[in-house]
mmCIF file of C-alpha atoms in Angstrom:
data_model
loop_
_atom_site.group_PDB
_atom_site.id
_atom_site.type_symbol
_atom_site.label_atom_id
_atom_site.label_comp_id
_atom_site.label_asym_id
_atom_site.label_seq_id
_atom_site.Cartn_x
_atom_site.Cartn_y
_atom_site.Cartn_z
ATOM 1 C CA MET A 121 -8.499 0.515 -10.742
ATOM 2 C CA ALA A 122 -6.754 -1.456 -7.930
ATOM 3 C CA ARG A 123 -8.154 -4.690 -6.972
ATOM 4 C CA HIS A 124 -10.361 -5.056 -3.613
ATOM 5 C CA ALA A 125 -11.022 -1.352 -3.998
ATOM 6 C CA SER A 126 -13.284 -0.074 -0.450
ATOM 7 C CA CYS A 127 -16.762 1.106 -1.310
ATOM 8 C CA PRO A 128 -16.752 5.073 -0.252
ATOM 9 C CA SER A 129 -20.135 4.722 1.358
ATOM 10 C CA CYS A 130 -19.862 0.779 3.365
ATOM 11 C CA ASP A 131 -16.917 0.287 5.678
ATOM 12 C CA LYS A 132 -14.899 -2.184 4.495
ATOM 13 C CA GLN A 133 -16.911 -3.075 1.711
ATOM 14 C CA TYR A 134 -15.017 -3.950 -1.349
ATOM 15 C CA LEU A 135 -16.278 -3.288 -4.500
ATOM 16 C CA ASP A 136 -16.587 -5.787 -6.915
ATOM 17 C CA THR A 137 -17.138 -5.836 -11.449
ATOM 18 C CA THR A 138 -20.483 -5.273 -13.252
ATOM 19 C CA THR A 139 -21.326 -4.043 -16.763
ATOM 20 C CA CYS A 140 -23.447 -1.091 -17.581
ATOM 21 C CA TYR A 141 -24.278 -0.563 -21.384
ATOM 22 C CA ASP A 142 -21.376 -2.087 -22.014
ATOM 23 C CA GLU A 143 -19.271 -0.251 -19.927
ATOM 24 C CA GLU A 144 -17.048 -2.204 -17.431
ATOM 25 C CA LEU A 145 -18.102 -0.075 -14.086
ATOM 26 C CA ASP A 146 -17.010 -1.245 -10.710
ATOM 27 C CA VAL A 147 -20.077 -1.466 -8.337
ATOM 28 C CA CYS A 148 -20.908 -2.111 -4.346
ATOM 29 C CA ARG A 149 -23.494 -5.115 -4.060
ATOM 30 C CA ALA A 150 -24.377 -3.868 -0.748
ATOM 31 C CA CYS A 151 -25.459 -0.834 -1.355
ATOM 32 C CA GLY A 152 -25.502 -0.847 -4.705
ATOM 33 C CA GLY A 153 -23.675 2.776 -5.399
ATOM 34 C CA HIS A 154 -21.494 2.509 -8.652
ATOM 35 C CA TRP A 155 -18.092 3.943 -9.502
ATOM 36 C CA PHE A 156 -17.568 5.345 -12.166
ATOM 37 C CA GLU A 157 -14.071 5.960 -13.939
ATOM 38 C CA HIS A 158 -12.802 8.674 -15.520
ATOM 39 C CA ASP A 159 -14.474 9.418 -18.748
ATOM 40 C CA GLU A 160 -16.878 5.965 -17.991
ATOM 41 C CA LEU A 161 -19.850 8.412 -16.676
ATOM 42 C CA ASN A 162 -19.853 10.182 -19.792
ATOM 43 C CA ARG A 163 -20.155 7.131 -22.346
ATOM 44 C CA VAL A 164 -22.740 5.588 -20.094
ATOM 45 C CA LEU A 165 -25.145 8.728 -20.109
ATOM 46 C CA SER A 166 -24.471 9.051 -24.250
ATOM 47 C CA ARG A 167 -25.772 5.391 -24.412
ATOM 48 C CA VAL A 168 -28.773 5.741 -22.315
ATOM 49 C CA ASP A 169 -32.224 6.944 -23.818
ATOM 50 C CA ASN A 170 -32.171 10.579 -22.223
ATOM 51 C CA GLY A 171 -32.134 12.659 -25.790
ATOM 52 C CA HIS A 172 -28.716 13.461 -25.893
ATOM 53 C CA ASN A 173 -26.041 10.807 -27.309
ATOM 54 C CA GLU A 174 -22.467 12.983 -26.642
ATOM 55 C CA ALA A 175 -23.494 13.568 -23.117
ATOM 56 C CA ASP A 176 -20.694 15.369 -20.297
ATOM 57 C CA TYR A 177 -22.018 15.330 -17.251
ATOM 58 C CA GLN A 178 -19.405 18.534 -15.993
ATOM 59 C CA GLN A 179 -21.031 20.147 -18.801
ATOM 60 C CA GLN A 180 -23.877 20.343 -17.026
ATOM 61 C CA LEU A 181 -23.200 20.298 -13.076
ATOM 62 C CA GLY A 182 -24.404 22.002 -10.448
ATOM 63 C CA PRO A 183 -22.849 24.152 -7.351
ATOM 64 C CA VAL A 184 -19.991 22.879 -5.829
ATOM 65 C CA LEU A 185 -21.450 21.616 -2.022
ATOM 66 C CA GLY A 186 -18.247 21.229 -0.065
ATOM 67 C CA ILE A 187 -15.956 18.380 0.618
ATOM 68 C CA SER A 188 -17.609 14.806 0.716
ATOM 69 C CA ASP A 189 -16.913 12.738 4.234
ATOM 70 C CA ARG A 190 -17.033 9.726 1.541
ATOM 71 C CA PRO A 191 -12.559 8.711 0.380
ATOM 72 C CA CYS A 192 -11.708 7.912 -3.635
ATOM 73 C CA PRO A 193 -11.456 4.634 -4.313
ATOM 74 C CA GLU A 194 -8.471 4.801 -5.582
ATOM 75 C CA GLY A 195 -6.981 6.334 -2.867
ATOM 76 C CA HIS A 196 -6.684 10.305 -4.002
ATOM 77 C CA GLY A 197 -8.523 11.691 -0.197
ATOM 78 C CA ARG A 198 -11.902 12.298 0.081
ATOM 79 C CA MET A 199 -14.178 13.685 -2.852
ATOM 80 C CA GLN A 200 -15.750 16.837 -3.439
ATOM 81 C CA SER A 201 -19.880 16.855 -3.440
ATOM 82 C CA HIS A 202 -21.568 18.733 -6.282
ATOM 83 C CA GLN A 203 -24.989 19.232 -7.300
ATOM 84 C CA LEU A 204 -26.134 16.836 -10.105
ATOM 85 C CA LEU A 205 -27.826 20.465 -11.589
ATOM 86 C CA ALA A 206 -27.992 23.742 -11.165
ATOM 87 C CA GLN A 207 -31.992 22.655 -10.863
ATOM 88 C CA TYR A 208 -31.962 19.404 -9.175
ATOM 89 C CA GLN A 209 -30.650 19.167 -6.012
ATOM 90 C CA VAL A 210 -29.242 15.439 -6.251
ATOM 91 C CA SER A 211 -25.617 15.505 -5.274
ATOM 92 C CA ILE A 212 -22.986 13.203 -6.474
ATOM 93 C CA ASP A 213 -19.213 12.494 -5.493
ATOM 94 C CA ILE A 214 -15.761 13.528 -7.909
ATOM 95 C CA CYS A 215 -12.229 13.154 -7.066
ATOM 96 C CA GLU A 216 -10.927 16.030 -8.323
ATOM 97 C CA GLN A 217 -7.603 13.936 -8.613
ATOM 98 C CA CYS A 218 -8.974 11.246 -10.823
ATOM 99 C CA GLN A 219 -12.295 12.679 -12.217
ATOM 100 C CA GLY A 220 -13.620 9.352 -10.970
ATOM 101 C CA VAL A 221 -17.588 9.931 -10.152
ATOM 102 C CA TRP A 222 -19.506 7.629 -7.365
ATOM 103 C CA VAL A 223 -23.153 7.539 -7.283
ATOM 104 C CA ASP A 224 -25.704 6.619 -4.801
ATOM 105 C CA SER A 225 -27.680 3.537 -5.784
ATOM 106 C CA ASP A 226 -30.971 5.498 -5.482
ATOM 107 C CA GLU A 227 -29.426 8.367 -7.500
ATOM 108 C CA LEU A 228 -28.874 6.039 -10.156
ATOM 109 C CA HIS A 229 -31.457 6.611 -12.428
ATOM 110 C CA GLN A 230 -32.168 10.206 -11.982
ATOM 111 C CA VAL A 231 -27.857 10.890 -12.878
ATOM 112 C CA LYS A 232 -28.502 8.753 -16.301
ATOM 113 C CA GLN A 233 -31.441 11.003 -17.225
ATOM 114 C CA SER A 234 -29.968 13.994 -16.068
ATOM 115 C CA PRO A 235 -29.589 15.563 -19.373
ATOM 116 C CA ALA A 236 -33.333 14.826 -20.087
ATOM 117 C CA ILE A 237 -34.327 16.300 -16.837
ATOM 118 C CA GLN A 238 -32.380 18.821 -17.809
ATOM 119 C CA GLN A 239 -33.734 20.047 -21.338
ATOM 120 C CA THR A 240 -37.097 19.619 -19.301
ATOM 121 C CA LEU A 241 -36.835 21.640 -16.466
ATOM 122 C CA GLY A 242 -35.172 24.402 -18.997
ATOM 123 C CA THR A 243 -38.548 24.512 -20.105
ATOM 124 C CA LEU A 244 -40.468 24.629 -17.555
ATOM 125 C CA ASN A 245 -38.068 27.443 -16.288
ATOM 126 C CA LYS A 246 -38.721 30.024 -19.543
ATOM 127 C CA GLY A 247 -39.417 33.124 -18.243
ATOM 128 C CA LEU A 248 -42.495 34.823 -19.427
ATOM 129 C CA SER A 249 -42.344 36.754 -22.576
ATOM 130 C CA TRP A 250 -44.212 39.965 -24.343
ATOM 131 C CA LYS A 251 -45.931 37.978 -26.513
ATOM 132 C CA SER A 252 -47.464 35.240 -23.681
ATOM 133 C CA ARG A 253 -48.821 38.430 -22.552
ATOM 134 C CA VAL A 254 -50.172 39.558 -25.707
ATOM 135 C CA PHE A 255 -52.281 36.375 -26.166
ATOM 136 C CA GLN A 256 -53.167 36.149 -22.227
ATOM 137 C CA PHE A 257 -54.123 39.812 -22.318
ATOM 138 C CA LEU A 258 -56.238 39.202 -25.631
ATOM 139 C CA SER A 259 -57.987 35.916 -24.838
ATOM 140 C CA GLN A 260 -58.271 36.032 -21.333
ATOM 141 C CA MET A 261 -56.660 32.501 -21.369
ATOM 142 C CA PRO A 262 -53.277 30.971 -19.312
ATOM 143 C CA VAL A 263 -50.301 29.938 -21.300
ATOM 144 C CA GLU A 264 -48.515 26.524 -20.121
ATOM 145 C CA TYR A 265 -45.525 25.398 -19.324
ATOM 146 C CA ASN A 266 -44.898 22.004 -19.389
ATOM 147 C CA VAL A 267 -43.052 18.553 -20.728
ATOM 148 C CA LYS A 268 -42.962 18.246 -24.114
ATOM 149 C CA PRO A 269 -45.002 15.542 -25.230
ATOM 150 C CA LYS A 270 -43.154 12.507 -27.131
ATOM 151 C CA ARG A 271 -46.295 11.660 -29.823
ATOM 152 C CA LYS A 272 -48.812 13.853 -31.437
ATOM 153 C CA PRO A 273 -51.892 13.993 -29.202
ATOM 154 C CA LEU A 274 -54.238 12.287 -32.130
ATOM 155 C CA VAL A 275 -56.971 11.847 -29.724
ATOM 156 C CA THR A 276 -57.253 15.067 -27.994
ATOM 157 C CA TRP A 277 -57.196 16.331 -31.990
ATOM 158 C CA THR A 278 -60.089 14.307 -32.871
ATOM 159 C CA LEU A 279 -61.952 15.702 -29.631
ATOM 160 C CA ILE A 280 -61.270 18.836 -30.359
ATOM 161 C CA ALA A 281 -62.549 18.739 -34.141
ATOM 162 C CA LEU A 282 -65.259 16.445 -33.641
ATOM 163 C CA ASN A 283 -66.903 18.699 -30.924
ATOM 164 C CA CYS A 284 -66.496 22.048 -33.878
ATOM 165 C CA LEU A 285 -68.127 19.971 -36.530
ATOM 166 C CA ILE A 286 -71.037 18.680 -33.976
ATOM 167 C CA PHE A 287 -71.552 22.559 -33.028
ATOM 168 C CA LEU A 288 -70.855 24.130 -36.754
ATOM 169 C CA SER A 289 -73.647 21.232 -37.840
ATOM 170 C CA TYR A 290 -76.248 23.334 -36.128
ATOM 171 C CA VAL A 291 -74.807 27.389 -34.771
ATOM 172 C CA THR A 292 -76.505 28.446 -38.012
ATOM 173 C CA ASN A 293 -80.020 26.700 -37.349
ATOM 174 C CA PRO A 294 -81.130 27.301 -33.753
ATOM 175 C CA GLU A 295 -84.645 25.413 -34.220
ATOM 176 C CA LEU A 296 -82.372 21.965 -35.261
ATOM 177 C CA GLY A 297 -79.943 23.444 -32.297
ATOM 178 C CA ASN A 298 -82.628 23.122 -30.148
ATOM 179 C CA GLN A 299 -83.772 19.791 -31.089
ATOM 180 C CA LEU A 300 -80.335 18.254 -30.757
ATOM 181 C CA ILE A 301 -80.070 19.611 -27.524
ATOM 182 C CA MET A 302 -83.256 18.525 -26.295
ATOM 183 C CA LEU A 303 -82.573 14.780 -27.470
ATOM 184 C CA PHE A 304 -78.791 14.714 -26.359
ATOM 185 C CA GLY A 305 -78.465 17.300 -23.936
ATOM 186 C CA ASN A 306 -78.273 16.285 -20.171
ATOM 187 C CA VAL A 307 -81.706 16.870 -18.406
ATOM 188 C CA PRO A 308 -82.141 15.340 -14.854
ATOM 189 C CA THR A 309 -85.058 14.336 -14.930
ATOM 190 C CA ALA A 310 -85.720 13.143 -17.563
ATOM 191 C CA THR A 311 -82.427 11.167 -17.130
ATOM 192 C CA LEU A 312 -83.794 9.851 -13.280
ATOM 193 C CA ALA A 313 -86.866 8.604 -14.901
ATOM 194 C CA GLY A 314 -84.655 6.456 -17.120
ATOM 195 C CA GLU A 315 -85.287 8.153 -20.115
ATOM 196 C CA GLN A 316 -82.509 9.328 -22.548
ATOM 197 C CA PRO A 317 -79.843 7.746 -20.829
ATOM 198 C CA TRP A 318 -77.325 8.451 -23.597
ATOM 199 C CA THR A 319 -77.041 11.696 -22.455
ATOM 200 C CA LEU A 320 -75.130 11.680 -19.955
ATOM 201 C CA ILE A 321 -72.212 11.001 -22.732
ATOM 202 C CA SER A 322 -73.875 12.613 -25.308
ATOM 203 C CA CYS A 323 -73.827 16.242 -24.030
ATOM 204 C CA ILE A 324 -70.471 16.840 -23.389
ATOM 205 C CA PHE A 325 -70.423 17.121 -27.264
ATOM 206 C CA LEU A 326 -72.558 19.972 -27.870
ATOM 207 C CA HIS A 327 -72.500 23.537 -26.742
ATOM 208 C CA GLY A 328 -74.365 26.526 -26.174
ATOM 209 C CA ASP A 329 -72.351 28.839 -27.932
ATOM 210 C CA THR A 330 -68.670 30.170 -29.643
ATOM 211 C CA LEU A 331 -66.984 31.666 -26.629
ATOM 212 C CA HIS A 332 -68.681 28.071 -24.541
ATOM 213 C CA LEU A 333 -66.640 25.893 -27.651
ATOM 214 C CA LEU A 334 -63.742 27.678 -27.499
ATOM 215 C CA GLY A 335 -62.654 27.761 -24.372
ATOM 216 C CA ASN A 336 -63.938 24.669 -23.618
ATOM 217 C CA MET A 337 -61.692 23.419 -26.588
ATOM 218 C CA TYR A 338 -58.638 25.791 -25.361
ATOM 219 C CA PHE A 339 -58.333 24.391 -22.049
ATOM 220 C CA LEU A 340 -58.307 20.609 -23.975
ATOM 221 C CA TYR A 341 -55.993 21.276 -25.742
ATOM 222 C CA VAL A 342 -54.000 22.785 -23.257
ATOM 223 C CA VAL A 343 -54.297 19.976 -20.640
ATOM 224 C CA GLY A 344 -54.525 17.349 -23.041
ATOM 225 C CA ASP A 345 -51.718 16.152 -25.431
ATOM 226 C CA ASN A 346 -50.085 15.680 -21.910
ATOM 227 C CA ILE A 347 -52.454 13.090 -20.152
ATOM 228 C CA GLU A 348 -52.789 11.636 -23.506
ATOM 229 C CA ASP A 349 -49.046 10.773 -23.816
ATOM 230 C CA ALA A 350 -48.447 9.963 -20.680
ATOM 231 C CA LEU A 351 -51.371 7.678 -19.725
ATOM 232 C CA GLY A 352 -51.714 6.162 -24.148
ATOM 233 C CA ARG A 353 -54.613 7.066 -26.329
ATOM 234 C CA ARG A 354 -56.355 3.873 -26.056
ATOM 235 C CA HIS A 355 -56.764 4.434 -21.927
ATOM 236 C CA PHE A 356 -57.145 8.211 -22.910
ATOM 237 C CA ILE A 357 -60.189 7.923 -24.648
ATOM 238 C CA MET A 358 -61.458 5.784 -22.033
ATOM 239 C CA LEU A 359 -60.627 8.683 -19.058
ATOM 240 C CA TYR A 360 -61.943 11.723 -21.168
ATOM 241 C CA LEU A 361 -64.959 9.688 -21.528
ATOM 242 C CA GLY A 362 -65.428 8.197 -17.623
ATOM 243 C CA LEU A 363 -64.571 11.557 -16.411
ATOM 244 C CA GLY A 364 -67.475 12.974 -18.412
ATOM 245 C CA LEU A 365 -69.592 9.870 -17.545
ATOM 246 C CA LEU A 366 -69.182 10.553 -14.044
ATOM 247 C CA SER A 367 -69.610 14.517 -13.986
ATOM 248 C CA SER A 368 -72.773 14.382 -15.905
ATOM 249 C CA LEU A 369 -74.022 11.544 -12.845
ATOM 250 C CA ILE A 370 -72.893 14.129 -10.126
ATOM 251 C CA SER A 371 -74.204 16.588 -12.042
ATOM 252 C CA VAL A 372 -77.789 15.070 -12.315
ATOM 253 C CA GLY A 373 -77.685 13.853 -8.496
ATOM 254 C CA MET A 374 -77.455 17.320 -7.332
ATOM 255 C CA ASN A 375 -79.885 19.083 -10.075
ATOM 256 C CA TRP A 376 -82.352 16.127 -9.176
ATOM 257 C CA HIS A 377 -85.437 18.304 -9.876
ATOM 258 C CA SER A 378 -83.659 20.427 -12.842
ATOM 259 C CA ASP A 379 -85.581 20.090 -16.232
ATOM 260 C CA ILE A 380 -82.625 22.152 -17.761
ATOM 261 C CA PRO A 381 -80.301 20.519 -20.226
ATOM 262 C CA SER A 382 -76.982 20.405 -18.952
ATOM 263 C CA ILE A 383 -74.320 20.535 -21.974
ATOM 264 C CA GLY A 384 -70.410 20.645 -22.698
ATOM 265 C CA ALA A 385 -67.354 19.580 -21.749
ATOM 266 C CA SER A 386 -66.540 21.295 -19.455
ATOM 267 C CA GLY A 387 -66.932 18.360 -16.690
ATOM 268 C CA ALA A 388 -64.404 16.158 -18.667
ATOM 269 C CA ILE A 389 -62.307 18.555 -18.725
ATOM 270 C CA ALA A 390 -62.914 19.546 -15.445
ATOM 271 C CA GLY A 391 -61.700 15.764 -14.467
ATOM 272 C CA LEU A 392 -58.395 15.980 -16.856
ATOM 273 C CA PHE A 393 -57.706 19.214 -14.764
ATOM 274 C CA GLY A 394 -57.462 17.136 -11.537
ATOM 275 C CA VAL A 395 -55.661 14.269 -13.462
ATOM 276 C CA TYR A 396 -53.334 17.174 -14.560
ATOM 277 C CA LEU A 397 -52.977 18.283 -11.310
ATOM 278 C CA ILE A 398 -51.899 14.994 -9.958
ATOM 279 C CA TRP A 399 -49.713 13.623 -12.862
ATOM 280 C CA PHE A 400 -48.013 17.359 -13.755
ATOM 281 C CA ARG A 401 -47.273 19.164 -10.376
ATOM 282 C CA ASN A 402 -44.086 20.821 -11.634
ATOM 283 C CA ALA A 403 -46.333 22.528 -14.373
ATOM 284 C CA SER A 404 -47.554 26.231 -14.603
ATOM 285 C CA LEU A 405 -49.685 27.830 -15.882
ATOM 286 C CA THR A 406 -50.184 31.758 -16.174
ATOM 287 C CA PHE A 407 -52.843 33.856 -15.023
ATOM 288 C CA MET A 408 -53.354 37.412 -15.485
ATOM 289 C CA ILE A 409 -55.129 40.366 -13.957
ATOM 290 C CA PHE A 410 -55.412 43.165 -15.297
ATOM 291 C CA ILE A 411 -52.339 43.430 -17.754
ATOM 292 C CA PHE A 412 -49.877 41.662 -14.756
ATOM 293 C CA GLN A 413 -49.036 38.174 -15.554
ATOM 294 C CA LYS A 414 -47.700 35.490 -13.378
ATOM 295 C CA LYS A 415 -46.970 31.704 -13.124
ATOM 296 C CA LEU A 416 -48.953 29.882 -11.142
ATOM 297 C CA SER A 417 -48.265 25.934 -10.015
ATOM 298 C CA PRO A 418 -51.617 24.122 -11.262
ATOM 299 C CA ILE A 419 -52.903 23.222 -7.078
ATOM 300 C CA TRP A 420 -52.735 27.266 -6.988
ATOM 301 C CA TYR A 421 -54.173 27.933 -10.451
ATOM 302 C CA PHE A 422 -57.125 25.494 -9.880
ATOM 303 C CA ALA A 423 -57.653 26.051 -6.414
ATOM 304 C CA ILE A 424 -58.939 29.757 -8.439
ATOM 305 C CA TRP A 425 -60.741 27.849 -10.420
ATOM 306 C CA VAL A 426 -62.329 25.788 -8.015
ATOM 307 C CA GLY A 427 -63.229 29.104 -6.045
ATOM 308 C CA LEU A 428 -64.931 30.961 -8.499
ATOM 309 C CA ASN A 429 -66.979 28.339 -9.300
ATOM 310 C CA VAL A 430 -68.085 28.001 -5.437
ATOM 311 C CA ALA A 431 -68.516 31.633 -5.606
ATOM 312 C CA GLY A 432 -71.138 31.258 -8.716
ATOM 313 C CA MET A 433 -72.619 27.980 -7.565
ATOM 314 C CA VAL A 434 -73.311 30.797 -3.994
ATOM 315 C CA VAL A 435 -74.244 33.598 -6.043
ATOM 316 C CA ASP A 436 -76.649 30.993 -7.684
ATOM 317 C CA GLU A 437 -75.083 32.700 -11.232
ATOM 318 C CA GLY A 438 -76.654 30.743 -14.199
ATOM 319 C CA GLY A 439 -76.262 29.083 -17.036
ATOM 320 C CA ILE A 440 -73.173 27.141 -15.744
ATOM 321 C CA ASP A 441 -73.570 23.715 -14.701
ATOM 322 C CA TYR A 442 -70.876 23.979 -11.294
ATOM 323 C CA TRP A 443 -71.729 20.734 -10.004
ATOM 324 C CA ALA A 444 -70.583 18.958 -13.468
ATOM 325 C CA HIS A 445 -67.357 21.379 -12.686
ATOM 326 C CA ILE A 446 -66.778 20.331 -9.390
ATOM 327 C CA GLY A 447 -68.058 16.920 -10.230
ATOM 328 C CA GLY A 448 -65.706 15.976 -12.638
ATOM 329 C CA PHE A 449 -62.947 17.838 -10.913
ATOM 330 C CA VAL A 450 -63.017 15.713 -7.476
ATOM 331 C CA SER A 451 -63.052 12.951 -9.521
ATOM 332 C CA GLY A 452 -59.747 13.422 -12.034
ATOM 333 C CA LEU A 453 -57.992 13.908 -8.796
ATOM 334 C CA LEU A 454 -59.234 10.527 -7.460
ATOM 335 C CA ILE A 455 -58.265 8.819 -10.309
ATOM 336 C CA GLY A 456 -55.345 10.784 -10.910
ATOM 337 C CA TYR A 457 -54.402 10.304 -7.602
ATOM 338 C CA ILE A 458 -55.339 5.724 -8.254
ATOM 339 C CA LEU A 459 -53.227 5.442 -11.611
ATOM 340 C CA LYS A 460 -50.458 7.548 -10.552
ATOM 341 C CA PRO A 461 -48.176 4.451 -9.821
ATOM 342 C CA TYR A 462 -48.840 3.490 -13.256
ATOM 343 C CA ILE A 463 -48.732 6.684 -14.635
ATOM 344 C CA PHE A 464 -44.805 7.362 -12.953
ATOM 345 C CA LYS A 465 -43.534 4.155 -13.263
ATOM 346 C CA ARG A 466 -44.617 4.447 -17.057
ATOM 347 C CA ASN A 467 -43.127 7.891 -17.686
ATOM 348 C CA PRO A 468 -39.917 7.938 -15.068
ATOM 349 C CA LEU A 469 -39.009 11.251 -16.204
ATOM 350 C CA LEU A 470 -42.432 12.813 -14.938
ATOM 351 C CA GLU A 471 -41.487 10.926 -10.938
ATOM 352 C CA MET A 472 -38.012 12.673 -11.307
ATOM 353 C CA LEU A 473 -40.025 15.998 -11.905
ATOM 354 C CA ALA A 474 -42.574 15.759 -9.004
ATOM 355 C CA HIS A 475 -39.240 14.522 -6.864
ATOM 356 C CA PRO A 476 -38.490 17.219 -4.574
ATOM 357 C CA ALA A 477 -35.358 18.021 -5.866
ATOM 358 C CA ALA A 478 -36.878 19.533 -9.278
ATOM 359 C CA VAL A 479 -36.631 23.396 -8.781
ATOM 360 C CA VAL A 480 -39.530 25.043 -10.494
ATOM 361 C CA SER A 481 -39.461 28.876 -10.772
ATOM 362 C CA ARG A 482 -42.397 30.864 -11.136
#
């Protein structure tokens, strides 16, 4: 392009030369906007770690938004404004004559990751299938639509296997089961008396029956893989055990007079629900009423879950430690909120998907 070309966004500010992924581009030092000449954007997108080595931004463009108020730096008149992706409401300006592309500084990272954003939104926006309906009708368990983890969730799988092995060790021997529950279950009166403090953690690895185990392990599988991938394996196990401990402490505090052992991974998993809600708000979980299935956002799904727990507490439905559930969930919300800036910095795609520009159909 000609020297001393003016920035389309800054009045009387000239563009300078910079290098981006071995491509020589033009940049405005004042506003940080980038000018990509014909095919330069495709070459940059193909070199960025975005899951696509042969990118073509024109193939993924969303609708035309109209004539832009910004002129082409090469003097071809005003450019056209295009939506970056059909399901991502960020705009870029394109010159129809020279095919150059202007990207503002605050949108550059989203443009670079646009192939990954498009692929992930395609997964999030998949329609319901008859298989998901049949599965949920038979199991009464939700189907998840979320970002695909980059790594295998080894810690989540290990926790599931450990819980199952422990349960199998006593399920056929009721006497042994009762002994283990009394030794490793969390009894509020005993815990407050300073007896068997280890039960605050050990109780989350015991389950009362097969349905109790299967329900907890399924939800651990649904939310655990994404949280483990976002946080890292070592920190995930610390989070899981910490949430289990907090849910047990809250259960003891609210049931201080009880001498009934509390067992189950529900409190720790409820804590993961809270974390999941904060970090993956654009995921979807299916909800079924009779045979009618609907994708819900995590905030609505877990609002219903919290409502059911509160209702169970009000009617005093026995056999369920509702305070461990609610305490774990609130703890997860707080920890998830505190760690959110770190998680989004570590996982930029999650931050971009949480942006209001992302369009998720449910």
